[in-house]
């Protein structure tokens, strides 16, 4: 059996390890504001180490202020207020250097209901990361509004015109207008599908329904569809290993991955679009490359971010979500994807997915 002091040290060590494992910053004080512990995440966020903070008052080492310059600890007042009060909601606060953090607190009472405050636990989150997320969401709303406005305006305009002047139009004019409405409706449907995919990827709710998939057959089907839509058959080249392993993949999502990569190559590249399927050590690799200008190495890390558009892509349309979705779909299969310069000088997107039985392959 350990003695009381030894037991205390063991418990303290265990608590130190536990709070250092937390992804968010954590500060623990007594009821008077004397700092008892600071985890590594809090030290990283504030620049104040545990050695410097422990034993000192909260306001001296962590002088958080709200947007009006008020002292947050003084406003928290752990010793005052109602005895049923147990927490302070998360809010943005600033340190003297201007750094913004999202701070919340819990008042630990003994007994839990109506007792005296024994200690205060304070959590810290990076305000910059939150701001980037909020900007990303604002960009998403802006992009959606912009992309929806054009097709919906067209749909509304043509349908209103046909309803008001139906008898004045020839059958050919009606057919052209209905085809335009149909194409714009398809565009809205694609955008909504992209938004749903983004939501599922970001929330981790993307489901993969595996079955045996013939990858070369899916690529041939994709190429046939593009040729039927007006692309030259000479624009495409398919290279396939002779002995590919059995692949358990989500067929719809694989079609989406291949479709987005080929669409990207056709829109932003030039020359022949080459799709190569080959066996690798732990799975199958698929490369889609073009003969265009390619992507500069310093831009490669940005390609799979939301709203990334290279070159003149903004003029050529698109939401900038396609490659972000491709990356999410590949990773949902347990695979990886990267972009590099193709041998012909264009861009080469190469993704690898594992092979095996459904149980083995499911991430």
CSV table of C-alpha atoms in Angstrom, one decimal:
chain,number,residue,atom,x,y,z
A,1,UNK,CA,0.0,0.0,0.0
A,2,UNK,CA,1.2,3.5,-0.7
A,3,UNK,CA,1.2,6.1,2.0
A,4,UNK,CA,-1.0,9.1,1.9
A,5,UNK,CA,1.6,11.4,0.4
A,6,UNK,CA,2.6,8.8,-2.3
A,7,UNK,CA,-1.1,8.3,-3.1
A,8,UNK,CA,-1.5,12.0,-3.5
A,9,UNK,CA,1.5,12.1,-5.9
A,10,UNK,CA,0.2,9.2,-7.9
A,11,UNK,CA,-3.3,10.8,-8.2
A,12,UNK,CA,-1.7,14.2,-9.2
A,13,UNK,CA,0.5,12.5,-11.9
A,14,UNK,CA,-2.5,10.7,-13.3
A,15,UNK,CA,-4.5,13.9,-13.5
A,16,UNK,CA,-1.6,15.7,-15.2
A,17,UNK,CA,-1.4,13.0,-17.8
A,18,UNK,CA,-5.2,13.1,-18.3
A,19,UNK,CA,-5.5,16.8,-18.8
A,20,UNK,CA,-2.5,16.9,-21.2
A,21,UNK,CA,-4.2,14.4,-23.4
A,22,UNK,CA,-7.2,16.8,-23.9
A,23,UNK,CA,-7.3,18.5,-27.3
A,24,UNK,CA,-8.7,21.7,-25.8
A,25,UNK,CA,-6.9,24.0,-23.4
A,26,UNK,CA,-7.7,23.5,-19.7
A,27,UNK,CA,-7.0,25.7,-16.7
A,28,UNK,CA,-7.9,24.7,-13.1
A,29,UNK,CA,-8.1,27.2,-10.3
A,30,UNK,CA,-9.4,27.2,-6.7
A,31,UNK,CA,-12.4,29.3,-5.7
A,32,UNK,CA,-10.2,32.3,-5.1
A,33,UNK,CA,-8.6,32.2,-8.6
A,34,UNK,CA,-5.3,30.7,-7.7
A,35,UNK,CA,-4.1,28.5,-10.6
A,36,UNK,CA,-3.8,24.8,-9.8
A,37,UNK,CA,-3.0,23.3,-13.2
A,38,UNK,CA,-2.6,24.2,-16.9
A,39,UNK,CA,-2.5,21.6,-19.6
A,40,UNK,CA,-0.2,21.7,-22.6
A,41,UNK,CA,-3.0,22.8,-25.0
A,42,UNK,CA,-3.7,25.8,-22.8
A,43,UNK,CA,0.0,26.6,-22.6
A,44,UNK,CA,0.3,26.5,-26.4
A,45,UNK,CA,-2.8,28.7,-26.9
A,46,UNK,CA,-1.8,31.3,-24.4
A,47,UNK,CA,2.0,31.1,-24.3
A,48,UNK,CA,1.9,30.7,-20.5
A,49,UNK,CA,3.5,27.5,-19.2
A,50,UNK,CA,2.2,25.6,-16.2
A,51,UNK,CA,5.4,26.4,-14.2
A,52,UNK,CA,4.8,30.1,-14.7
A,53,UNK,CA,1.1,30.0,-13.9
A,54,UNK,CA,0.6,27.6,-11.0
A,55,UNK,CA,0.3,29.4,-7.7
A,56,UNK,CA,-0.5,32.8,-9.2
A,57,UNK,CA,-3.8,34.5,-9.5
A,58,UNK,CA,-5.9,33.9,-12.7
A,59,UNK,CA,-6.1,37.7,-13.5
A,60,UNK,CA,-2.3,38.1,-13.3
A,61,UNK,CA,-1.4,35.3,-15.7
A,62,UNK,CA,-4.5,34.9,-17.8
A,63,UNK,CA,-6.1,38.4,-17.9
A,64,UNK,CA,-9.0,37.6,-20.2
A,65,UNK,CA,-11.1,40.6,-21.4
A,66,UNK,CA,-14.4,40.7,-23.3
A,67,UNK,CA,-14.9,42.9,-26.3
A,68,UNK,CA,-15.8,45.8,-24.0
A,69,UNK,CA,-12.6,45.5,-22.0
A,70,UNK,CA,-14.1,44.0,-18.9
A,71,UNK,CA,-12.2,41.6,-16.7
A,72,UNK,CA,-13.7,38.1,-17.3
A,73,UNK,CA,-12.6,36.6,-14.0
A,74,UNK,CA,-14.0,39.4,-12.0
A,75,UNK,CA,-17.3,39.1,-13.8
A,76,UNK,CA,-17.3,35.3,-13.3
A,77,UNK,CA,-17.0,35.9,-9.5
A,78,UNK,CA,-17.0,32.2,-8.4
A,79,UNK,CA,-17.6,33.1,-4.7
A,80,UNK,CA,-20.6,35.2,-5.4
A,81,UNK,CA,-23.9,34.7,-7.2
A,82,UNK,CA,-26.5,32.0,-6.7
A,83,UNK,CA,-25.4,28.7,-5.3
A,84,UNK,CA,-27.2,26.8,-8.1
A,85,UNK,CA,-24.9,28.4,-10.6
A,86,UNK,CA,-22.6,25.8,-12.1
A,87,UNK,CA,-21.1,27.1,-15.4
A,88,UNK,CA,-20.3,30.1,-17.5
A,89,UNK,CA,-21.2,29.7,-21.3
A,90,UNK,CA,-18.5,29.8,-23.9
A,91,UNK,CA,-17.7,33.3,-25.2
A,92,UNK,CA,-15.0,35.0,-27.2
A,93,UNK,CA,-12.3,36.7,-25.0
A,94,UNK,CA,-9.1,38.4,-25.7
A,95,UNK,CA,-5.6,38.4,-24.1
A,96,UNK,CA,-3.6,41.6,-23.9
A,97,UNK,CA,-1.8,40.7,-27.2
A,98,UNK,CA,-5.0,40.7,-29.0
A,99,UNK,CA,-5.3,36.9,-29.4
A,100,UNK,CA,-8.9,35.7,-29.4
A,101,UNK,CA,-9.9,32.5,-27.5
A,102,UNK,CA,-13.3,30.9,-26.8
A,103,UNK,CA,-13.5,30.5,-23.1
A,104,UNK,CA,-16.0,28.5,-20.9
A,105,UNK,CA,-16.0,27.7,-17.2
A,106,UNK,CA,-17.5,25.2,-14.8
A,107,UNK,CA,-17.9,25.8,-11.1
A,108,UNK,CA,-17.2,22.5,-9.2
A,109,UNK,CA,-19.2,22.6,-6.0
A,110,UNK,CA,-19.0,20.3,-2.9
A,111,UNK,CA,-21.7,19.1,-2.5
A,112,UNK,CA,-22.6,19.4,-6.1
A,113,UNK,CA,-26.0,21.0,-5.5
A,114,UNK,CA,-25.8,24.2,-3.6
A,115,UNK,CA,-22.4,23.7,-2.1
A,116,UNK,CA,-19.4,25.9,-1.9
A,117,UNK,CA,-17.2,26.3,-5.0
A,118,UNK,CA,-14.1,24.1,-4.6
A,119,UNK,CA,-12.5,24.7,-7.9
A,120,UNK,CA,-13.1,26.2,-11.3
A,121,UNK,CA,-12.3,24.4,-14.6
A,122,UNK,CA,-11.8,26.6,-17.6
A,123,UNK,CA,-11.7,25.4,-21.2
A,124,UNK,CA,-10.0,27.3,-24.1
A,125,UNK,CA,-10.5,26.9,-27.8
A,126,UNK,CA,-8.6,28.6,-30.6
A,127,UNK,CA,-10.6,31.6,-31.8
A,128,UNK,CA,-8.7,31.7,-35.1
A,129,UNK,CA,-9.9,28.2,-35.9
A,130,UNK,CA,-13.4,29.1,-35.1
A,131,UNK,CA,-13.2,32.3,-37.2
A,132,UNK,CA,-11.9,30.3,-40.1
A,133,UNK,CA,-14.7,27.8,-39.8
A,134,UNK,CA,-17.2,30.6,-39.7
A,135,UNK,CA,-15.7,32.2,-42.8
A,136,UNK,CA,-15.8,28.9,-44.5
A,137,UNK,CA,-19.5,28.6,-43.8
A,138,UNK,CA,-20.1,32.2,-44.9
A,139,UNK,CA,-18.2,31.4,-48.1
A,140,UNK,CA,-20.4,28.3,-48.6
A,141,UNK,CA,-23.6,30.3,-48.2
A,142,UNK,CA,-22.3,32.9,-50.6
A,143,UNK,CA,-21.3,30.3,-53.2
A,144,UNK,CA,-24.6,28.5,-52.9
A,145,UNK,CA,-26.5,31.7,-53.3
A,146,UNK,CA,-24.4,32.7,-56.4
A,147,UNK,CA,-24.6,29.3,-58.0
A,148,UNK,CA,-28.4,28.9,-57.4
A,149,UNK,CA,-29.3,32.4,-58.6
A,150,UNK,CA,-28.4,31.9,-62.3
A,151,UNK,CA,-30.3,28.5,-63.0
A,152,UNK,CA,-33.3,29.5,-60.9
A,153,UNK,CA,-33.6,32.8,-62.6
A,154,UNK,CA,-33.5,31.0,-65.9
A,155,UNK,CA,-36.1,28.4,-64.9
A,156,UNK,CA,-38.4,31.1,-63.5
A,157,UNK,CA,-38.0,33.3,-66.6
A,158,UNK,CA,-38.6,30.5,-69.2
A,159,UNK,CA,-41.6,29.0,-67.3
A,160,UNK,CA,-43.2,32.4,-66.8
A,161,UNK,CA,-42.7,33.2,-70.5
A,162,UNK,CA,-44.2,29.9,-71.7
A,163,UNK,CA,-47.2,30.2,-69.3
A,164,UNK,CA,-47.9,33.7,-70.5
A,165,UNK,CA,-47.4,33.2,-74.2
A,166,UNK,CA,-47.7,29.5,-74.8
A,167,UNK,CA,-49.7,29.8,-78.0
A,168,UNK,CA,-47.3,32.2,-79.6
A,169,UNK,CA,-44.3,29.8,-79.6
A,170,UNK,CA,-43.6,27.2,-82.2
A,171,UNK,CA,-43.0,23.6,-81.1
A,172,UNK,CA,-39.3,24.0,-81.7
A,173,UNK,CA,-39.1,27.1,-79.6
A,174,UNK,CA,-41.0,25.4,-76.8
A,175,UNK,CA,-38.6,22.4,-77.0
A,176,UNK,CA,-35.5,24.7,-76.7
A,177,UNK,CA,-36.9,26.5,-73.7
A,178,UNK,CA,-37.9,23.2,-72.0
A,179,UNK,CA,-34.4,21.8,-72.6
A,180,UNK,CA,-32.9,24.8,-71.0
A,181,UNK,CA,-35.2,24.5,-68.0
A,182,UNK,CA,-34.3,20.8,-67.7
A,183,UNK,CA,-30.6,21.5,-67.9
A,184,UNK,CA,-30.8,24.2,-65.3
A,185,UNK,CA,-32.8,21.9,-63.0
A,186,UNK,CA,-30.1,19.3,-63.4
A,187,UNK,CA,-27.5,22.0,-62.4
A,188,UNK,CA,-29.5,22.8,-59.2
A,189,UNK,CA,-29.8,19.1,-58.4
A,190,UNK,CA,-26.0,18.6,-58.8
A,191,UNK,CA,-25.3,21.6,-56.5
A,192,UNK,CA,-27.7,20.3,-53.8
A,193,UNK,CA,-25.9,16.9,-54.0
A,194,UNK,CA,-22.6,18.5,-53.6
A,195,UNK,CA,-23.8,20.4,-50.5
A,196,UNK,CA,-25.1,17.2,-49.0
A,197,UNK,CA,-21.8,15.5,-49.6
A,198,UNK,CA,-19.9,18.3,-48.0
A,199,UNK,CA,-22.1,18.1,-45.0
A,200,UNK,CA,-21.7,14.4,-44.6
A,201,UNK,CA,-17.9,14.6,-45.1
A,202,UNK,CA,-17.5,17.3,-42.5
A,203,UNK,CA,-19.7,15.6,-39.9
A,204,UNK,CA,-18.2,12.1,-40.5
A,205,UNK,CA,-21.6,10.7,-41.6
A,206,UNK,CA,-20.5,9.5,-45.0
A,207,UNK,CA,-21.6,5.9,-45.5
A,208,UNK,CA,-19.8,3.5,-47.8
A,209,UNK,CA,-21.9,0.6,-49.2
A,210,UNK,CA,-19.4,-1.9,-50.6
A,211,UNK,CA,-19.9,-4.3,-53.5
A,212,UNK,CA,-17.6,-5.8,-56.1
A,213,UNK,CA,-16.8,-3.1,-58.6
A,214,UNK,CA,-15.2,-3.5,-62.0
A,215,UNK,CA,-13.2,-0.3,-62.2
A,216,UNK,CA,-12.2,-0.5,-65.8
A,217,UNK,CA,-15.8,-1.1,-66.8
A,218,UNK,CA,-16.9,2.0,-64.8
A,219,UNK,CA,-14.3,4.1,-66.6
A,220,UNK,CA,-15.3,2.8,-70.0
A,221,UNK,CA,-18.9,3.7,-69.1
A,222,UNK,CA,-17.9,7.2,-68.1
A,223,UNK,CA,-15.9,7.8,-71.3
A,224,UNK,CA,-18.9,6.6,-73.4
A,225,UNK,CA,-21.1,9.1,-71.6
A,226,UNK,CA,-18.7,11.9,-72.3
A,227,UNK,CA,-18.4,10.9,-75.9
A,228,UNK,CA,-22.2,10.8,-76.2
A,229,UNK,CA,-22.3,14.3,-74.7
A,230,UNK,CA,-20.1,15.6,-77.5
A,231,UNK,CA,-16.5,15.0,-76.5
A,232,UNK,CA,-14.2,13.4,-79.1
A,233,UNK,CA,-13.4,9.7,-78.4
A,234,UNK,CA,-9.8,10.5,-79.3
A,235,UNK,CA,-9.6,12.8,-76.2
A,236,UNK,CA,-9.5,9.8,-73.9
A,237,UNK,CA,-7.0,7.0,-73.3
A,238,UNK,CA,-7.5,4.1,-70.8
A,239,UNK,CA,-4.6,2.0,-69.5
A,240,UNK,CA,-5.3,-1.0,-67.4
A,241,UNK,CA,-3.1,-3.6,-65.7
A,242,UNK,CA,-3.7,-7.2,-66.9
A,243,UNK,CA,-4.3,-8.7,-63.5
A,244,UNK,CA,-6.2,-6.4,-61.1
A,245,UNK,CA,-7.4,-7.7,-57.7
A,246,UNK,CA,-11.0,-7.9,-56.7
A,247,UNK,CA,-12.2,-4.5,-55.5
A,248,UNK,CA,-15.0,-4.0,-52.9
A,249,UNK,CA,-16.0,-0.3,-53.3
A,250,UNK,CA,-19.1,1.9,-53.2
A,251,UNK,CA,-20.0,2.0,-56.9
A,252,UNK,CA,-22.0,5.2,-56.8
A,253,UNK,CA,-19.2,7.0,-55.0
A,254,UNK,CA,-16.5,5.6,-57.3
A,255,UNK,CA,-18.5,6.9,-60.3
A,256,UNK,CA,-18.6,10.3,-58.5
A,257,UNK,CA,-14.8,10.3,-57.9
A,258,UNK,CA,-14.0,9.3,-61.5
A,259,UNK,CA,-16.6,11.7,-62.9
A,260,UNK,CA,-15.2,14.7,-60.9
A,261,UNK,CA,-11.6,14.0,-61.8
A,262,UNK,CA,-12.3,13.5,-65.5
A,263,UNK,CA,-14.5,16.6,-65.5
A,264,UNK,CA,-11.7,18.6,-63.9
A,265,UNK,CA,-9.2,17.3,-66.5
A,266,UNK,CA,-11.5,18.3,-69.4
A,267,UNK,CA,-12.3,21.7,-67.9
A,268,UNK,CA,-8.9,22.8,-66.8
A,269,UNK,CA,-6.5,20.7,-68.9
A,270,UNK,CA,-5.8,20.2,-72.6
A,271,UNK,CA,-4.9,17.4,-74.9
A,272,UNK,CA,-5.5,13.7,-74.1
A,273,UNK,CA,-7.0,12.7,-70.8
A,274,UNK,CA,-5.3,9.5,-69.7
A,275,UNK,CA,-6.9,7.2,-67.0
A,276,UNK,CA,-4.6,4.5,-65.8
A,277,UNK,CA,-5.6,1.7,-63.4
A,278,UNK,CA,-2.8,-0.4,-61.8
A,279,UNK,CA,-2.2,-2.7,-58.9
A,280,UNK,CA,0.0,-1.4,-56.0
A,281,UNK,CA,1.2,-3.1,-52.9
A,282,UNK,CA,-2.0,-2.7,-50.8
A,283,UNK,CA,-4.6,-1.9,-53.3
A,284,UNK,CA,-5.4,-0.3,-56.7
A,285,UNK,CA,-4.2,3.1,-57.9
A,286,UNK,CA,-6.1,5.2,-60.4
A,287,UNK,CA,-4.4,8.1,-62.1
A,288,UNK,CA,-6.2,10.8,-64.1
A,289,UNK,CA,-3.9,13.1,-66.0
A,290,UNK,CA,-4.1,15.8,-68.7
A,291,UNK,CA,-1.7,17.7,-70.9
A,292,UNK,CA,-2.5,21.2,-69.8
A,293,UNK,CA,-0.6,23.7,-67.7
A,294,UNK,CA,-0.6,21.6,-64.6
A,295,UNK,CA,-0.6,22.8,-61.0
A,296,UNK,CA,2.4,24.5,-59.4
A,297,UNK,CA,3.9,22.5,-56.5
A,298,UNK,CA,3.3,25.3,-54.0
A,299,UNK,CA,-0.4,25.2,-54.9
A,300,UNK,CA,-0.8,21.5,-54.5
A,301,UNK,CA,-1.8,21.6,-50.8
A,302,UNK,CA,-4.7,23.9,-51.6
A,303,UNK,CA,-6.2,21.9,-54.4
A,304,UNK,CA,-8.4,19.7,-52.1
A,305,UNK,CA,-9.7,22.6,-50.0
A,306,UNK,CA,-13.3,23.9,-50.3
A,307,UNK,CA,-13.8,26.6,-52.9
A,308,UNK,CA,-10.3,26.2,-54.5
A,309,UNK,CA,-10.3,27.3,-58.1
A,310,UNK,CA,-7.2,27.3,-60.2
A,311,UNK,CA,-6.3,29.3,-63.2
A,312,UNK,CA,-9.4,30.7,-65.0
A,313,UNK,CA,-11.8,28.2,-63.3
A,314,UNK,CA,-14.0,31.0,-61.9
A,315,UNK,CA,-14.8,32.1,-65.4
A,316,UNK,CA,-15.5,28.5,-66.4
A,317,UNK,CA,-18.0,28.0,-63.6
A,318,UNK,CA,-18.1,25.4,-60.8
A,319,UNK,CA,-18.5,25.7,-57.0
A,320,UNK,CA,-14.9,24.8,-56.1
A,321,UNK,CA,-16.3,21.8,-54.1
A,322,UNK,CA,-15.6,19.0,-56.5
A,323,UNK,CA,-12.0,18.1,-55.4
A,324,UNK,CA,-12.8,18.5,-51.7
A,325,UNK,CA,-15.6,16.0,-52.2
A,326,UNK,CA,-13.4,13.6,-54.1
A,327,UNK,CA,-10.8,13.6,-51.3
A,328,UNK,CA,-13.6,12.9,-48.7
A,329,UNK,CA,-15.0,10.0,-50.8
A,330,UNK,CA,-11.5,8.5,-51.3
A,331,UNK,CA,-10.7,8.7,-47.6
A,332,UNK,CA,-14.1,7.2,-46.7
A,333,UNK,CA,-12.9,4.1,-48.6
A,334,UNK,CA,-9.7,4.1,-46.5
A,335,UNK,CA,-7.7,5.4,-49.5
A,336,UNK,CA,-5.5,8.4,-50.2
A,337,UNK,CA,-5.3,11.0,-53.0
A,338,UNK,CA,-2.6,13.4,-54.2
A,339,UNK,CA,-1.9,15.7,-57.1
A,340,UNK,CA,1.4,16.1,-59.0
A,341,UNK,CA,2.8,17.1,-62.3
A,342,UNK,CA,2.0,14.6,-65.1
A,343,UNK,CA,4.8,13.2,-67.4
A,344,UNK,CA,3.1,15.0,-70.3
A,345,UNK,CA,3.3,18.3,-68.4
A,346,UNK,CA,-0.3,18.6,-67.1
A,347,UNK,CA,-1.8,17.7,-63.8
A,348,UNK,CA,-2.0,14.1,-62.5
A,349,UNK,CA,-4.5,13.2,-59.8
A,350,UNK,CA,-3.7,9.8,-58.3
A,351,UNK,CA,-5.9,8.0,-55.8
A,352,UNK,CA,-5.3,4.6,-54.2
A,353,UNK,CA,-8.0,2.5,-52.5
A,354,UNK,CA,-7.4,-0.8,-50.6
A,355,UNK,CA,-8.5,-4.2,-51.8
A,356,UNK,CA,-9.9,-7.1,-49.9
A,357,UNK,CA,-13.2,-8.4,-48.5
A,358,UNK,CA,-15.8,-6.0,-47.4
A,359,UNK,CA,-14.9,-6.5,-43.7
A,360,UNK,CA,-11.2,-6.0,-44.4
A,361,UNK,CA,-11.7,-3.0,-46.6
A,362,UNK,CA,-14.2,-1.0,-44.5
A,363,UNK,CA,-12.4,1.8,-42.7
